[in-house]
C-alpha cells in the first residue's frame, strides 16, 4: 500500500492505473477508522481493481464551536486497517495541500436539502462536505465512490451534487455497521465514558423500535417519531437535536410512509453528538 501526501502523487498513480484499464474506487474518510470504514474498503475492493482511501480531517465542514481540534486522529492505526483490508493507496494531505492560500471557492447545494436534519444546527457542514468531496473526485477521478448509510443525509446530498455537476461517478451506499449491542460505529464513540457509552444505546434502541412499528404496519410518521422521541427522552444523559422522518431523496419532511423514507436522529450523549437512522422502502 502506498501513501501519498500530495495531489500530484495521487494523480500520477491513478493515471498509471487508468492506462492499464483498471477501475478506481474511492473511500473518503476523516480517519480514526473503525469496522464501518473497513466495510466500505471491502466493498470497494470487491467492485474495483484499485482502491484509494483519503484520510483528511476536513476543516471546512466544522463550525467554530465544533470539535475540529479534538477530532480523534491515529494515522498509523488507520494505515494498518486500510492495508489489512486491501487498500492500494492512501491520500493523507495537509490542509494547505487541499486548500491553497486565498482559496475562496465552495460547492454548495442551494435547495432545502442541506437545511434539513443535521443542517438545521450545522449550517455550513454540507457546504464543506460537498467542497472537499468534489475536490477528491477531481483529484482521484474514481469510477465509484463508497459512503456509509449512517450519514444518510450526506449521501443524498452528494448524489444530488454528482447529478447536478455531471460527475461520471457511481456513488455506492453501504449499510450501517453496528457494535454487538447495536450502537452504530462512529469515530466519535471514543469520546464517550463508560456511563455515556451505555446511555448511547438509546439511539439504536429507538431505531429498532421505529423499524418494528413500520414492520407491524404503522404508516403515520408522527406516531413513529413520537415513540422514538419518548424512548430517547427517558434517558437522562440524552439531549435530542432532532428525530425526523423525511423523503429519502429530497430530505423534505413527510407525514406517512410512502416511497423511500428516511427516519433519522441526532442526539447528544453528554457533549458527544451521535447520529443514527433507518430507511424504509415502501413500494
Coordinates of N, CA and C in Angstrom, one line a residue, residues 116 219-222 225 244-263:
X116 N -32.1 20.7 6.1 CA -32.9 19.8 7.0 C -32.0 19.0 7.9
X219 N -47.9 3.5 9.5 CA -47.5 4.3 8.4 C -47.5 5.8 8.8
X220 N -48.0 6.2 9.9 CA -48.1 7.6 10.4 C -46.7 7.9 11.0
X221 N -45.9 8.8 10.3 CA -44.6 9.1 10.7 C -44.6 9.9 12.0
X222 N -45.6 10.7 12.3 CA -45.7 11.4 13.6 C -45.7 10.4 14.8
X225 N -42.2 8.8 15.0 CA -41.2 9.7 15.6 C -41.5 10.0 17.1
X244 N -36.5 12.8 13.1 CA -37.4 13.3 12.0 C -37.6 12.2 10.9
X245 N -38.7 12.3 10.2 CA -39.0 11.4 9.1 C -39.0 12.3 7.9
X246 N -38.2 11.9 6.9 CA -38.1 12.8 5.6 C -38.1 11.9 4.4
X247 N -38.4 12.5 3.3 CA -38.3 11.8 2.0 C -36.8 11.5 1.8
X248 N -36.6 10.2 1.4 CA -35.2 9.7 1.3 C -34.4 10.3 0.2
X249 N -35.0 11.0 -0.7 CA -34.3 11.7 -1.8 C -34.2 13.2 -1.6
X250 N -35.3 13.8 -1.3 CA -35.3 15.3 -1.1 C -35.0 15.8 0.3
X251 N -35.1 14.9 1.3 CA -34.9 15.3 2.7 C -36.0 16.2 3.2
X252 N -37.1 16.4 2.5 CA -38.2 17.1 2.9 C -39.1 16.3 3.9
X253 N -39.7 16.9 4.9 CA -40.5 16.1 5.9 C -41.7 15.4 5.2
X254 N -42.0 14.3 5.7 CA -43.1 13.5 5.2 C -44.1 13.1 6.4
X255 N -45.3 12.9 6.1 CA -46.3 12.6 7.1 C -46.7 11.1 7.2
X256 N -46.3 10.4 6.1 CA -46.6 9.0 6.1 C -45.5 8.2 5.4
X257 N -45.5 6.9 5.6 CA -44.5 6.0 5.0 C -45.0 5.7 3.6
X258 N -44.4 6.4 2.6 CA -44.7 6.2 1.2 C -43.4 6.4 0.4
X259 N -43.1 5.4 -0.5 CA -41.9 5.5 -1.3 C -40.7 5.3 -0.4
X260 N -39.6 6.1 -0.6 CA -38.4 5.9 0.2 C -38.5 7.0 1.3
X261 N -38.4 6.5 2.6 CA -38.5 7.4 3.7 C -37.3 7.1 4.6
X262 N -36.6 8.2 5.0 CA -35.5 8.2 6.0 C -36.0 8.6 7.3
X263 N -35.8 7.8 8.3 CA -36.1 8.2 9.7 C -34.8 8.4 10.4

